[in-house]
Amino acid sequence: MFITSPAIPSGSSPVHQRIRNYESPKRDPNLVLGQEHLPQLKSVLATALVAHSSRLEAEKTIENVQKKNGFYTLLFSVIFDTSLEYNVRYLASIILKNGVNQYWRIDTAYELSQHEKAVIKERVMDAINLEELPILTQLALVIAKIGRFDFPDKWSDLIPKIMNIIGTGSEDHRRRAILILSLLVTELSTKELSKAQFHNFSVQLIPLGTQLWNHYYKLAQEQLVQVNMPVNQTPLVITTIHVGRIMRRLICGVKSMDANKDDINTFMSSVLSMLSTLVDFRNQCVTRRIHTSELLDKVLQSLMKIPTRIHNQYPLLSPLPHYVPYVQFCLQLLTFSQHQPHKLLFRCLTFLQRVVEGSKSSFGSSNNLISTEMILSLRNSVFDLNTCTILIKCLLSRYMIMSDDDLSMWNDEPETFVKDQELDSNDSIKCAAENLFVAILENYQESCAPFVTSYTKQILDDTFGSFEHEKLLAREACYNAIGWGYYSLYENINFPNWYFTMLNKEIQIKDPRYRLVRRRACWLLGKWVEKITSGEMKQCVYWNILELLSENDLVLKLSALLTLKPILEYDLEFNLEEFEKFLDPIMTQTVKMLLVVQQEETKLTILSLLTVIMEKIGEKVIPYITSLMDYLPPIWNQSQDDALLKNAIIVNMSKLVMVLKSDCTQIHNFLVPLVQHACDVDQADNLYLLEEGLDLWQELLQNSPLMTVDVLGLFKNIVKMIKTEDWENIMMVMKIIDSYTLLGKDQFLNVFQKELCEIFMATLGNLKDHGTILCVNVIETLLVLFPTACSQCFASPLDKIFISVLKGQESNFVRSNYICLLARILLASRPIFDGYIARASALTGTNAVHGYVDVWINMVDQVVSALKRKIGALSLLCLYPTDDIGLNQRFPEVVDLAVRILYEVEEVNQEIAKRIDYDEDEQGQQEQEEAIDESHEYGRKRMLLKNDSAVHINVYQFLQNKFAEMQQVMGAQQFQALLNTVKPEVMRQLQDYKK
């Protein structure tokens, strides 16, 4: 009997999704299902389809029995039992497909037994006898999935079996086998096989595929050109589509077309012939107002997909002879045919774009199939100037023009209209036409750019001042073309002159009928932003944008905002004074739009503009912060799962914090929860918000004047991040910890001392060099603030650092920074340092103090900072006087190092001045005399450096005091003997420095 389980929660997903997502443990070979369990299996499957609580228990039972060997074999007895309800059989086929997809591979939680795999392979081929297409399709997918894993090594007879059915079976069996073959080829073409393996497979099958195509396409064509095609012929047509799909994928799979050149040319020619025949028939039906079938449209779309996909796979093969007729077909279709299917037109436009782009990129190719002569032949014979001009005229008059549907959307769904028009919907005919237009201009710029300039000028002159709808549409299309072709037309159009004489005036026309042209003229400004350079022109453009923002038409408002963004963003010579008088109305309208619009993408666009404005105007945004804070929190609360919108709000808040500086405490009520959510690893959208959330968090800490309880509590999120051991954002995390240290000082240390110690232990030795250095910087900040206390409370990570230094476990770059930390401990307290020495000596079995001195002497040149070299030299002098023979033997090198530092004192002072900015600040002298403002992290870092006792130690005086102490402890004679071991040159340098 089946093992039943308790009911699972009522919120479970549908059964097929639950089975697809289920991961179970290793199969138990002792649990075997046989025919005696078939009645229970049928019952459970039937129950799983019932819409009440018993279904949940049935679903759980199905999950459990998948752990038993023989389960998938038993499913076949259900699938092929025609006496059962269809839905039960269909569910069984879905479970079989999902199970094979999950558990056939060897790297899953468990694997099907080899015996069961063999039975499945044998039984699944019986799918050829199924009449129900949905169940047949599921089993065909099973065959395809198994083929993906086992063909050809473990299922070598799969293709021969399928081809045998196609060759000898009945017509029904043949069509089912072709469906299986189509799905199998699709799977194999997406498998990460070696190209050689799929190439060999394709080369062998293309001749057979060509035979199938030649048989079916003529029969299908005969049926499709009938006004009332018999319904029973639909399977024939569908089979033809499958054969075409098989051939397309096989041709895309060959490395070179040489091996199957004749078959491929025959196939490509027949596809084109069928396309032409069916298009002609459809045109006749349209002329006679006879309704055509959706199946005909589907066939046309599928056929045009063949050359398009093959060209995508092999763009450098575009000059080959069989592509030229397709180009001519597409040109003919686009130019003269009427009312063709949307996808057919889209694919024709896309195909021409790819060929135009490929014809130029083929120059200089090393592909031996291509010669320069062939490429030039294509360019001259197909895309000559006459053809290009005809195509450009066609694009502007038919495909780049605004349709009636567009105008209806403008009125009924303005936000959707703007999204489709402004944000370029990639699946629209209009977008495909624009892409083709741009490709022609870029690849045939020398000949086509002058034509486009003159042609659009003629249309604009002919339609100027007219309010006729057709002329307005033509005018809008010309502006559209000039906007998209700005790169190629850059030298052909005197844009500033054109703006003042035409565009500026047209944007000011208030007549509602002229809204099409006004919107497109405004859009055009955003495309030609590089030509908007003079102050006069910029101010006129700002006025144009304000005029559209003052309209009641939402499309005009949004178009104006979308234009303003590139105008501000790409203005490298932005003048705030010129923009300031427009700031208030623009900010007021922009902020209000956040409340007006409904779609998330529109809000995202407005927030993106606000980010740019804030970057440009800086503190001038402060008067509008109250308004922003009225709108941003509600938008955040309504955004729910929209991570992009939340990100945009976080970025805007970062800009506001930078502007407000210490006054950011005014918006802490919103800021702190925002950071809490964005940087909480337990939140579902954390992955999408974390990076921007960390940036905001750091801005909050850097600009906050004091530590609050709420801001302090945010640090728990850092603790959780470190525990995940995901180091992707560790550098920003370390910067945030450093900011907490500077802002919170003892308040922060008292609360999170233990957690900080754990963080250092988790990160030191586990990060890349730059991440480790940031961690070292945090510890150094703590040692400067609390030298004695932190030397004791962070003993574990500092011990780890000491041992790493002695054993050479890190790179020289890291070790050179590690020894600077140890130097600060020694400067702070010799007894505490002696404790480190004792522990390190015990753990390494070496004399740690000798090792410490040796590392400093050997690595001092790798310490980049002159100030840190000074601290290191001072720390070494702190080891004296001593009775340690080894240290006394190293005394000459220590004195040598100290004297070197004496002569670096100017470099040390320059480094300190640079870090405090005394030498660069215009008010530097006054800053030195007045108290440093610690309301910003910049001031806190300056104060930290100013209060660093090591900074103010006079090295020469320290050295003289140390000599005096040593002489007193050791006696004059013994000290002089030790001093005599120092190099004479070093002693002369010391005497010269004194002078």
mmCIF file with all atom_site columns, N, CA, C and O in Angstrom, residues 268 271-280 283 300-301 303-305 307-308 322-337 340-341 344-345 347-349 351-352 382:
data_model
loop_
_atom_site.group_PDB
_atom_site.id
_atom_site.type_symbol
_atom_site.label_atom_id
_atom_site.label_alt_id
_atom_site.label_comp_id
_atom_site.label_asym_id
_atom_site.label_entity_id
_atom_site.label_seq_id
_atom_site.pdbx_PDB_ins_code
_atom_site.Cartn_x
_atom_site.Cartn_y
_atom_site.Cartn_z
_atom_site.occupancy
_atom_site.B_iso_or_equiv
_atom_site.pdbx_formal_charge
_atom_site.auth_seq_id
_atom_site.auth_comp_id
_atom_site.auth_asym_id
_atom_site.auth_atom_id
_atom_site.pdbx_PDB_model_num
ATOM 1   N N  . MET A 1 268 ? 16.276 25.983 -48.745 1.00 0.00 ? 268 MET A N  1
ATOM 2   C CA . MET A 1 268 ? 16.078 27.423 -48.654 1.00 0.00 ? 268 MET A CA 1
ATOM 3   C C  . MET A 1 268 ? 15.274 27.945 -49.839 1.00 0.00 ? 268 MET A C  1
ATOM 4   O O  . MET A 1 268 ? 14.422 28.835 -49.690 1.00 0.00 ? 268 MET A O  1
ATOM 5   N N  . VAL A 1 271 ? 11.591 26.944 -49.341 1.00 0.00 ? 271 VAL A N  1
ATOM 6   C CA . VAL A 1 271 ? 10.959 27.769 -48.310 1.00 0.00 ? 271 VAL A CA 1
ATOM 7   C C  . VAL A 1 271 ? 10.554 29.110 -48.900 1.00 0.00 ? 271 VAL A C  1
ATOM 8   O O  . VAL A 1 271 ? 9.443  29.612 -48.670 1.00 0.00 ? 271 VAL A O  1
ATOM 9   N N  . LEU A 1 272 ? 11.453 29.717 -49.666 1.00 0.00 ? 272 LEU A N  1
ATOM 10  C CA . LEU A 1 272 ? 11.155 31.002 -50.287 1.00 0.00 ? 272 LEU A CA 1
ATOM 11  C C  . LEU A 1 272 ? 9.998  30.868 -51.277 1.00 0.00 ? 272 LEU A C  1
ATOM 12  O O  . LEU A 1 272 ? 9.116  31.732 -51.344 1.00 0.00 ? 272 LEU A O  1
ATOM 13  N N  . SER A 1 273 ? 9.993  29.780 -52.028 1.00 0.00 ? 273 SER A N  1
ATOM 14  C CA . SER A 1 273 ? 8.911  29.553 -52.985 1.00 0.00 ? 273 SER A CA 1
ATOM 15  C C  . SER A 1 273 ? 7.560  29.435 -52.269 1.00 0.00 ? 273 SER A C  1
ATOM 16  O O  . SER A 1 273 ? 6.557  30.016 -52.705 1.00 0.00 ? 273 SER A O  1
ATOM 17  N N  . MET A 1 274 ? 7.564  28.695 -51.171 1.00 0.00 ? 274 MET A N  1
ATOM 18  C CA . MET A 1 274 ? 6.325  28.538 -50.403 1.00 0.00 ? 274 MET A CA 1
ATOM 19  C C  . MET A 1 274 ? 5.883  29.868 -49.805 1.00 0.00 ? 274 MET A C  1
ATOM 20  O O  . MET A 1 274 ? 4.693  30.204 -49.815 1.00 0.00 ? 274 MET A O  1
ATOM 21  N N  . LEU A 1 275 ? 6.843  30.624 -49.301 1.00 0.00 ? 275 LEU A N  1
ATOM 22  C CA . LEU A 1 275 ? 6.528  31.946 -48.753 1.00 0.00 ? 275 LEU A CA 1
ATOM 23  C C  . LEU A 1 275 ? 5.863  32.816 -49.813 1.00 0.00 ? 275 LEU A C  1
ATOM 24  O O  . LEU A 1 275 ? 4.819  33.448 -49.563 1.00 0.00 ? 275 LEU A O  1
ATOM 25  N N  . SER A 1 276 ? 6.470  32.858 -50.999 1.00 0.00 ? 276 SER A N  1
ATOM 26  C CA . SER A 1 276 ? 5.949  33.712 -52.070 1.00 0.00 ? 276 SER A CA 1
ATOM 27  C C  . SER A 1 276 ? 4.557  33.281 -52.487 1.00 0.00 ? 276 SER A C  1
ATOM 28  O O  . SER A 1 276 ? 3.658  34.112 -52.680 1.00 0.00 ? 276 SER A O  1
ATOM 29  N N  . THR A 1 277 ? 4.360  31.981 -52.605 1.00 0.00 ? 277 THR A N  1
ATOM 30  C CA . THR A 1 277 ? 3.058  31.459 -53.013 1.00 0.00 ? 277 THR A CA 1
ATOM 31  C C  . THR A 1 277 ? 1.982  31.800 -51.996 1.00 0.00 ? 277 THR A C  1
ATOM 32  O O  . THR A 1 277 ? 0.872  32.258 -52.343 1.00 0.00 ? 277 THR A O  1
ATOM 33  N N  . LEU A 1 278 ? 2.276  31.591 -50.729 1.00 0.00 ? 278 LEU A N  1
ATOM 34  C CA . LEU A 1 278 ? 1.291  31.838 -49.679 1.00 0.00 ? 278 LEU A CA 1
ATOM 35  C C  . LEU A 1 278 ? 0.998  33.330 -49.513 1.00 0.00 ? 278 LEU A C  1
ATOM 36  O O  . LEU A 1 278 ? -0.147 33.722 -49.256 1.00 0.00 ? 278 LEU A O  1
ATOM 37  N N  . VAL A 1 279 ? 2.019  34.163 -49.658 1.00 0.00 ? 279 VAL A N  1
ATOM 38  C CA . VAL A 1 279 ? 1.795  35.618 -49.576 1.00 0.00 ? 279 VAL A CA 1
ATOM 39  C C  . VAL A 1 279 ? 0.921  36.083 -50.734 1.00 0.00 ? 279 VAL A C  1
ATOM 40  O O  . VAL A 1 279 ? 0.008  36.905 -50.547 1.00 0.00 ? 279 VAL A O  1
ATOM 41  N N  . ASP A 1 280 ? 1.205  35.579 -51.950 1.00 0.00 ? 280 ASP A N  1
ATOM 42  C CA . ASP A 1 280 ? 0.382  35.946 -53.103 1.00 0.00 ? 280 ASP A CA 1
ATOM 43  C C  . ASP A 1 280 ? -1.059 35.535 -52.883 1.00 0.00 ? 280 ASP A C  1
ATOM 44  O O  . ASP A 1 280 ? -1.998 36.298 -53.192 1.00 0.00 ? 280 ASP A O  1
ATOM 45  N N  . ASN A 1 283 ? -2.669 37.859 -50.385 1.00 0.00 ? 283 ASN A N  1
ATOM 46  C CA . ASN A 1 283 ? -2.957 39.162 -50.994 1.00 0.00 ? 283 ASN A CA 1
ATOM 47  C C  . ASN A 1 283 ? -4.230 39.106 -51.832 1.00 0.00 ? 283 ASN A C  1
ATOM 48  O O  . ASN A 1 283 ? -5.047 40.035 -51.810 1.00 0.00 ? 283 ASN A O  1
ATOM 49  N N  . LEU A 1 300 ? 3.217  31.302 -42.318 1.00 0.00 ? 300 LEU A N  1
ATOM 50  C CA . LEU A 1 300 ? 4.034  32.377 -42.861 1.00 0.00 ? 300 LEU A CA 1
ATOM 51  C C  . LEU A 1 300 ? 5.070  32.847 -41.841 1.00 0.00 ? 300 LEU A C  1
ATOM 52  O O  . LEU A 1 300 ? 6.245  33.056 -42.172 1.00 0.00 ? 300 LEU A O  1
ATOM 53  N N  . GLN A 1 301 ? 4.652  33.011 -40.610 1.00 0.00 ? 301 GLN A N  1
ATOM 54  C CA . GLN A 1 301 ? 5.567  33.446 -39.556 1.00 0.00 ? 301 GLN A CA 1
ATOM 55  C C  . GLN A 1 301 ? 6.666  32.409 -39.338 1.00 0.00 ? 301 GLN A C  1
ATOM 56  O O  . GLN A 1 301 ? 7.843  32.753 -39.164 1.00 0.00 ? 301 GLN A O  1
ATOM 57  N N  . LEU A 1 303 ? 7.779  30.157 -41.470 1.00 0.00 ? 303 LEU A N  1
ATOM 58  C CA . LEU A 1 303 ? 8.676  30.089 -42.626 1.00 0.00 ? 303 LEU A CA 1
ATOM 59  C C  . LEU A 1 303 ? 9.687  31.239 -42.608 1.00 0.00 ? 303 LEU A C  1
ATOM 60  O O  . LEU A 1 303 ? 10.883 31.034 -42.886 1.00 0.00 ? 303 LEU A O  1
ATOM 61  N N  . MET A 1 304 ? 9.246  32.445 -42.291 1.00 0.00 ? 304 MET A N  1
ATOM 62  C CA . MET A 1 304 ? 10.159 33.597 -42.284 1.00 0.00 ? 304 MET A CA 1
ATOM 63  C C  . MET A 1 304 ? 11.144 33.506 -41.130 1.00 0.00 ? 304 MET A C  1
ATOM 64  O O  . MET A 1 304 ? 12.231 34.105 -41.186 1.00 0.00 ? 304 MET A O  1
ATOM 65  N N  . LYS A 1 305 ? 10.784 32.751 -40.135 1.00 0.00 ? 305 LYS A N  1
ATOM 66  C CA . LYS A 1 305 ? 11.701 32.562 -39.010 1.00 0.00 ? 305 LYS A CA 1
ATOM 67  C C  . LYS A 1 305 ? 12.940 31.776 -39.433 1.00 0.00 ? 305 LYS A C  1
ATOM 68  O O  . LYS A 1 305 ? 14.012 31.927 -38.835 1.00 0.00 ? 305 LYS A O  1
ATOM 69  N N  . PRO A 1 307 ? 15.003 31.783 -42.387 1.00 0.00 ? 307 PRO A N  1
ATOM 70  C CA . PRO A 1 307 ? 16.186 32.549 -42.808 1.00 0.00 ? 307 PRO A CA 1
ATOM 71  C C  . PRO A 1 307 ? 16.670 33.520 -41.736 1.00 0.00 ? 307 PRO A C  1
ATOM 72  O O  . PRO A 1 307 ? 17.875 33.777 -41.626 1.00 0.00 ? 307 PRO A O  1
ATOM 73  N N  . THR A 1 308 ? 15.735 34.047 -40.930 1.00 0.00 ? 308 THR A N  1
ATOM 74  C CA . THR A 1 308 ? 16.139 34.995 -39.890 1.00 0.00 ? 308 THR A CA 1
ATOM 75  C C  . THR A 1 308 ? 17.027 34.331 -38.852 1.00 0.00 ? 308 THR A C  1
ATOM 76  O O  . THR A 1 308 ? 18.093 34.853 -38.491 1.00 0.00 ? 308 THR A O  1
ATOM 77  N N  . HIS A 1 322 ? 21.883 32.198 -51.566 1.00 0.00 ? 322 HIS A N  1
ATOM 78  C CA . HIS A 1 322 ? 20.485 31.951 -51.220 1.00 0.00 ? 322 HIS A CA 1
ATOM 79  C C  . HIS A 1 322 ? 19.892 33.011 -50.300 1.00 0.00 ? 322 HIS A C  1
ATOM 80  O O  . HIS A 1 322 ? 18.705 32.979 -50.001 1.00 0.00 ? 322 HIS A O  1
ATOM 81  N N  . TYR A 1 323 ? 20.697 33.974 -49.809 1.00 0.00 ? 323 TYR A N  1
ATOM 82  C CA . TYR A 1 323 ? 20.140 35.053 -48.996 1.00 0.00 ? 323 TYR A CA 1
ATOM 83  C C  . TYR A 1 323 ? 19.580 36.189 -49.853 1.00 0.00 ? 323 TYR A C  1
ATOM 84  O O  . TYR A 1 323 ? 18.660 36.880 -49.450 1.00 0.00 ? 323 TYR A O  1
ATOM 85  N N  . VAL A 1 324 ? 20.158 36.373 -51.043 1.00 0.00 ? 324 VAL A N  1
ATOM 86  C CA . VAL A 1 324 ? 19.748 37.503 -51.881 1.00 0.00 ? 324 VAL A CA 1
ATOM 87  C C  . VAL A 1 324 ? 18.261 37.432 -52.236 1.00 0.00 ? 324 VAL A C  1
ATOM 88  O O  . VAL A 1 324 ? 17.551 38.439 -52.130 1.00 0.00 ? 324 VAL A O  1
ATOM 89  N N  . PRO A 1 325 ? 17.729 36.276 -52.658 1.00 0.00 ? 325 PRO A N  1
ATOM 90  C CA . PRO A 1 325 ? 16.294 36.232 -52.957 1.00 0.00 ? 325 PRO A CA 1
ATOM 91  C C  . PRO A 1 325 ? 15.415 36.543 -51.744 1.00 0.00 ? 325 PRO A C  1
ATOM 92  O O  . PRO A 1 325 ? 14.337 37.131 -51.904 1.00 0.00 ? 325 PRO A O  1
ATOM 93  N N  . TYR A 1 326 ? 15.861 36.169 -50.550 1.00 0.00 ? 326 TYR A N  1
ATOM 94  C CA . TYR A 1 326 ? 15.075 36.494 -49.360 1.00 0.00 ? 326 TYR A CA 1
ATOM 95  C C  . TYR A 1 326 ? 15.051 38.002 -49.125 1.00 0.00 ? 326 TYR A C  1
ATOM 96  O O  . TYR A 1 326 ? 14.036 38.571 -48.705 1.00 0.00 ? 326 TYR A O  1
ATOM 97  N N  . VAL A 1 327 ? 16.192 38.652 -49.376 1.00 0.00 ? 327 VAL A N  1
ATOM 98  C CA . VAL A 1 327 ? 16.224 40.107 -49.251 1.00 0.00 ? 327 VAL A CA 1
ATOM 99  C C  . VAL A 1 327 ? 15.236 40.731 -50.229 1.00 0.00 ? 327 VAL A C  1
ATOM 100 O O  . VAL A 1 327 ? 14.458 41.633 -49.866 1.00 0.00 ? 327 VAL A O  1
ATOM 101 N N  . GLN A 1 328 ? 15.246 40.260 -51.460 1.00 0.00 ? 328 GLN A N  1
ATOM 102 C CA . GLN A 1 328 ? 14.330 40.800 -52.472 1.00 0.00 ? 328 GLN A CA 1
ATOM 103 C C  . GLN A 1 328 ? 12.868 40.519 -52.100 1.00 0.00 ? 328 GLN A C  1
ATOM 104 O O  . GLN A 1 328 ? 11.995 41.365 -52.303 1.00 0.00 ? 328 GLN A O  1
ATOM 105 N N  . PHE A 1 329 ? 12.616 39.331 -51.550 1.00 0.00 ? 329 PHE A N  1
ATOM 106 C CA . PHE A 1 329 ? 11.259 38.993 -51.119 1.00 0.00 ? 329 PHE A CA 1
ATOM 107 C C  . PHE A 1 329 ? 10.789 39.962 -50.018 1.00 0.00 ? 329 PHE A C  1
ATOM 108 O O  . PHE A 1 329 ? 9.662  40.479 -50.068 1.00 0.00 ? 329 PHE A O  1
ATOM 109 N N  . CYS A 1 330 ? 11.649 40.189 -49.043 1.00 0.00 ? 330 CYS A N  1
ATOM 110 C CA . CYS A 1 330 ? 11.270 41.077 -47.935 1.00 0.00 ? 330 CYS A CA 1
ATOM 111 C C  . CYS A 1 330 ? 11.042 42.494 -48.426 1.00 0.00 ? 330 CYS A C  1
ATOM 112 O O  . CYS A 1 330 ? 10.092 43.179 -47.996 1.00 0.00 ? 330 CYS A O  1
ATOM 113 N N  . LEU A 1 331 ? 11.911 42.973 -49.328 1.00 0.00 ? 331 LEU A N  1
ATOM 114 C CA . LEU A 1 331 ? 11.733 44.312 -49.880 1.00 0.00 ? 331 LEU A CA 1
ATOM 115 C C  . LEU A 1 331 ? 10.407 44.424 -50.618 1.00 0.00 ? 331 LEU A C  1
ATOM 116 O O  . LEU A 1 331 ? 9.670  45.414 -50.464 1.00 0.00 ? 331 LEU A O  1
ATOM 117 N N  . GLN A 1 332 ? 10.089 43.415 -51.387 1.00 0.00 ? 332 GLN A N  1
ATOM 118 C CA . GLN A 1 332 ? 8.834  43.408 -52.129 1.00 0.00 ? 332 GLN A CA 1
ATOM 119 C C  . GLN A 1 332 ? 7.641  43.377 -51.182 1.00 0.00 ? 332 GLN A C  1
ATOM 120 O O  . GLN A 1 332 ? 6.655  44.117 -51.359 1.00 0.00 ? 332 GLN A O  1
ATOM 121 N N  . LEU A 1 333 ? 7.734  42.542 -50.163 1.00 0.00 ? 333 LEU A N  1
ATOM 122 C CA . LEU A 1 333 ? 6.627  42.404 -49.203 1.00 0.00 ? 333 LEU A CA 1
ATOM 123 C C  . LEU A 1 333 ? 6.392  43.716 -48.455 1.00 0.00 ? 333 LEU A C  1
ATOM 124 O O  . LEU A 1 333 ? 5.250  44.186 -48.324 1.00 0.00 ? 333 LEU A O  1
ATOM 125 N N  . LEU A 1 334 ? 7.469  44.304 -47.961 1.00 0.00 ? 334 LEU A N  1
ATOM 126 C CA . LEU A 1 334 ? 7.337  45.523 -47.162 1.00 0.00 ? 334 LEU A CA 1
ATOM 127 C C  . LEU A 1 334 ? 6.874  46.700 -47.997 1.00 0.00 ? 334 LEU A C  1
ATOM 128 O O  . LEU A 1 334 ? 6.137  47.572 -47.510 1.00 0.00 ? 334 LEU A O  1
ATOM 129 N N  . THR A 1 335 ? 7.262  46.720 -49.267 1.00 0.00 ? 335 THR A N  1
ATOM 130 C CA . THR A 1 335 ? 6.994  47.883 -50.098 1.00 0.00 ? 335 THR A CA 1
ATOM 131 C C  . THR A 1 335 ? 5.610  47.848 -50.732 1.00 0.00 ? 335 THR A C  1
ATOM 132 O O  . THR A 1 335 ? 4.932  48.879 -50.825 1.00 0.00 ? 335 THR A O  1
ATOM 133 N N  . PHE A 1 336 ? 5.166  46.662 -51.130 1.00 0.00 ? 336 PHE A N  1
ATOM 134 C CA . PHE A 1 336 ? 3.949  46.604 -51.936 1.00 0.00 ? 336 PHE A CA 1
ATOM 135 C C  . PHE A 1 336 ? 2.796  45.824 -51.309 1.00 0.00 ? 336 PHE A C  1
ATOM 136 O O  . PHE A 1 336 ? 1.635  46.083 -51.598 1.00 0.00 ? 336 PHE A O  1
ATOM 137 N N  . SER A 1 337 ? 3.085  44.825 -50.464 1.00 0.00 ? 337 SER A N  1
ATOM 138 C CA . SER A 1 337 ? 2.000  43.997 -49.922 1.00 0.00 ? 337 SER A CA 1
ATOM 139 C C  . SER A 1 337 ? 1.218  44.752 -48.862 1.00 0.00 ? 337 SER A C  1
ATOM 140 O O  . SER A 1 337 ? 1.759  45.596 -48.143 1.00 0.00 ? 337 SER A O  1
ATOM 141 N N  . GLN A 1 340 ? -0.406 42.362 -44.085 1.00 0.00 ? 340 GLN A N  1
ATOM 142 C CA . GLN A 1 340 ? 0.267  41.102 -43.774 1.00 0.00 ? 340 GLN A CA 1
ATOM 143 C C  . GLN A 1 340 ? 0.290  40.882 -42.256 1.00 0.00 ? 340 GLN A C  1
ATOM 144 O O  . GLN A 1 340 ? 0.152  41.829 -41.477 1.00 0.00 ? 340 GLN A O  1
ATOM 145 N N  . PRO A 1 341 ? 0.472  39.630 -41.834 1.00 0.00 ? 341 PRO A N  1
ATOM 146 C CA . PRO A 1 341 ? 0.498  39.344 -40.388 1.00 0.00 ? 341 PRO A CA 1
ATOM 147 C C  . PRO A 1 341 ? 1.591  40.149 -39.674 1.00 0.00 ? 341 PRO A C  1
ATOM 148 O O  . PRO A 1 341 ? 2.674  40.379 -40.222 1.00 0.00 ? 341 PRO A O  1
ATOM 149 N N  . LEU A 1 344 ? 4.978  38.401 -39.361 1.00 0.00 ? 344 LEU A N  1
ATOM 150 C CA . LEU A 1 344 ? 5.666  38.250 -40.640 1.00 0.00 ? 344 LEU A CA 1
ATOM 151 C C  . LEU A 1 344 ? 6.379  39.551 -40.994 1.00 0.00 ? 344 LEU A C  1
ATOM 152 O O  . LEU A 1 344 ? 7.551  39.545 -41.400 1.00 0.00 ? 344 LEU A O  1
ATOM 153 N N  . LEU A 1 345 ? 5.694  40.675 -40.845 1.00 0.00 ? 345 LEU A N  1
ATOM 154 C CA . LEU A 1 345 ? 6.318  41.966 -41.116 1.00 0.00 ? 345 LEU A CA 1
ATOM 155 C C  . LEU A 1 345 ? 7.492  42.208 -40.171 1.00 0.00 ? 345 LEU A C  1
ATOM 156 O O  . LEU A 1 345 ? 8.556  42.685 -40.587 1.00 0.00 ? 345 LEU A O  1
ATOM 157 N N  . ARG A 1 347 ? 9.396  40.033 -38.715 1.00 0.00 ? 347 ARG A N  1
ATOM 158 C CA . ARG A 1 347 ? 10.539 39.185 -39.045 1.00 0.00 ? 347 ARG A CA 1
ATOM 159 C C  . ARG A 1 347 ? 11.200 39.628 -40.345 1.00 0.00 ? 347 ARG A C  1
ATOM 160 O O  . ARG A 1 347 ? 12.426 39.507 -40.494 1.00 0.00 ? 347 ARG A O  1
ATOM 161 N N  . CYS A 1 348 ? 10.442 40.135 -41.268 1.00 0.00 ? 348 CYS A N  1
ATOM 162 C CA . CYS A 1 348 ? 11.048 40.650 -42.501 1.00 0.00 ? 348 CYS A CA 1
ATOM 163 C C  . CYS A 1 348 ? 11.915 41.870 -42.197 1.00 0.00 ? 348 CYS A C  1
ATOM 164 O O  . CYS A 1 348 ? 13.036 41.990 -42.715 1.00 0.00 ? 348 CYS A O  1
ATOM 165 N N  . LEU A 1 349 ? 11.414 42.767 -41.380 1.00 0.00 ? 349 LEU A N  1
ATOM 166 C CA . LEU A 1 349 ? 12.187 43.951 -40.999 1.00 0.00 ? 349 LEU A CA 1
ATOM 167 C C  . LEU A 1 349 ? 13.446 43.554 -40.241 1.00 0.00 ? 349 LEU A C  1
ATOM 168 O O  . LEU A 1 349 ? 14.535 44.090 -40.491 1.00 0.00 ? 349 LEU A O  1
ATOM 169 N N  . PHE A 1 351 ? 15.006 40.647 -40.368 1.00 0.00 ? 351 PHE A N  1
ATOM 170 C CA . PHE A 1 351 ? 15.921 39.958 -41.271 1.00 0.00 ? 351 PHE A CA 1
ATOM 171 C C  . PHE A 1 351 ? 16.730 40.959 -42.095 1.00 0.00 ? 351 PHE A C  1
ATOM 172 O O  . PHE A 1 351 ? 17.958 40.842 -42.229 1.00 0.00 ? 351 PHE A O  1
ATOM 173 N N  . LEU A 1 352 ? 16.064 41.957 -42.645 1.00 0.00 ? 352 LEU A N  1
ATOM 174 C CA . LEU A 1 352 ? 16.776 42.962 -43.438 1.00 0.00 ? 352 LEU A CA 1
ATOM 175 C C  . LEU A 1 352 ? 17.789 43.714 -42.579 1.00 0.00 ? 352 LEU A C  1
ATOM 176 O O  . LEU A 1 352 ? 18.901 44.013 -43.031 1.00 0.00 ? 352 LEU A O  1
ATOM 177 N N  . VAL A 1 382 ? 21.758 44.557 -54.381 1.00 0.00 ? 382 VAL A N  1
ATOM 178 C CA . VAL A 1 382 ? 20.531 44.543 -53.580 1.00 0.00 ? 382 VAL A CA 1
ATOM 179 C C  . VAL A 1 382 ? 20.319 45.869 -52.867 1.00 0.00 ? 382 VAL A C  1
ATOM 180 O O  . VAL A 1 382 ? 19.275 46.500 -52.979 1.00 0.00 ? 382 VAL A O  1
#
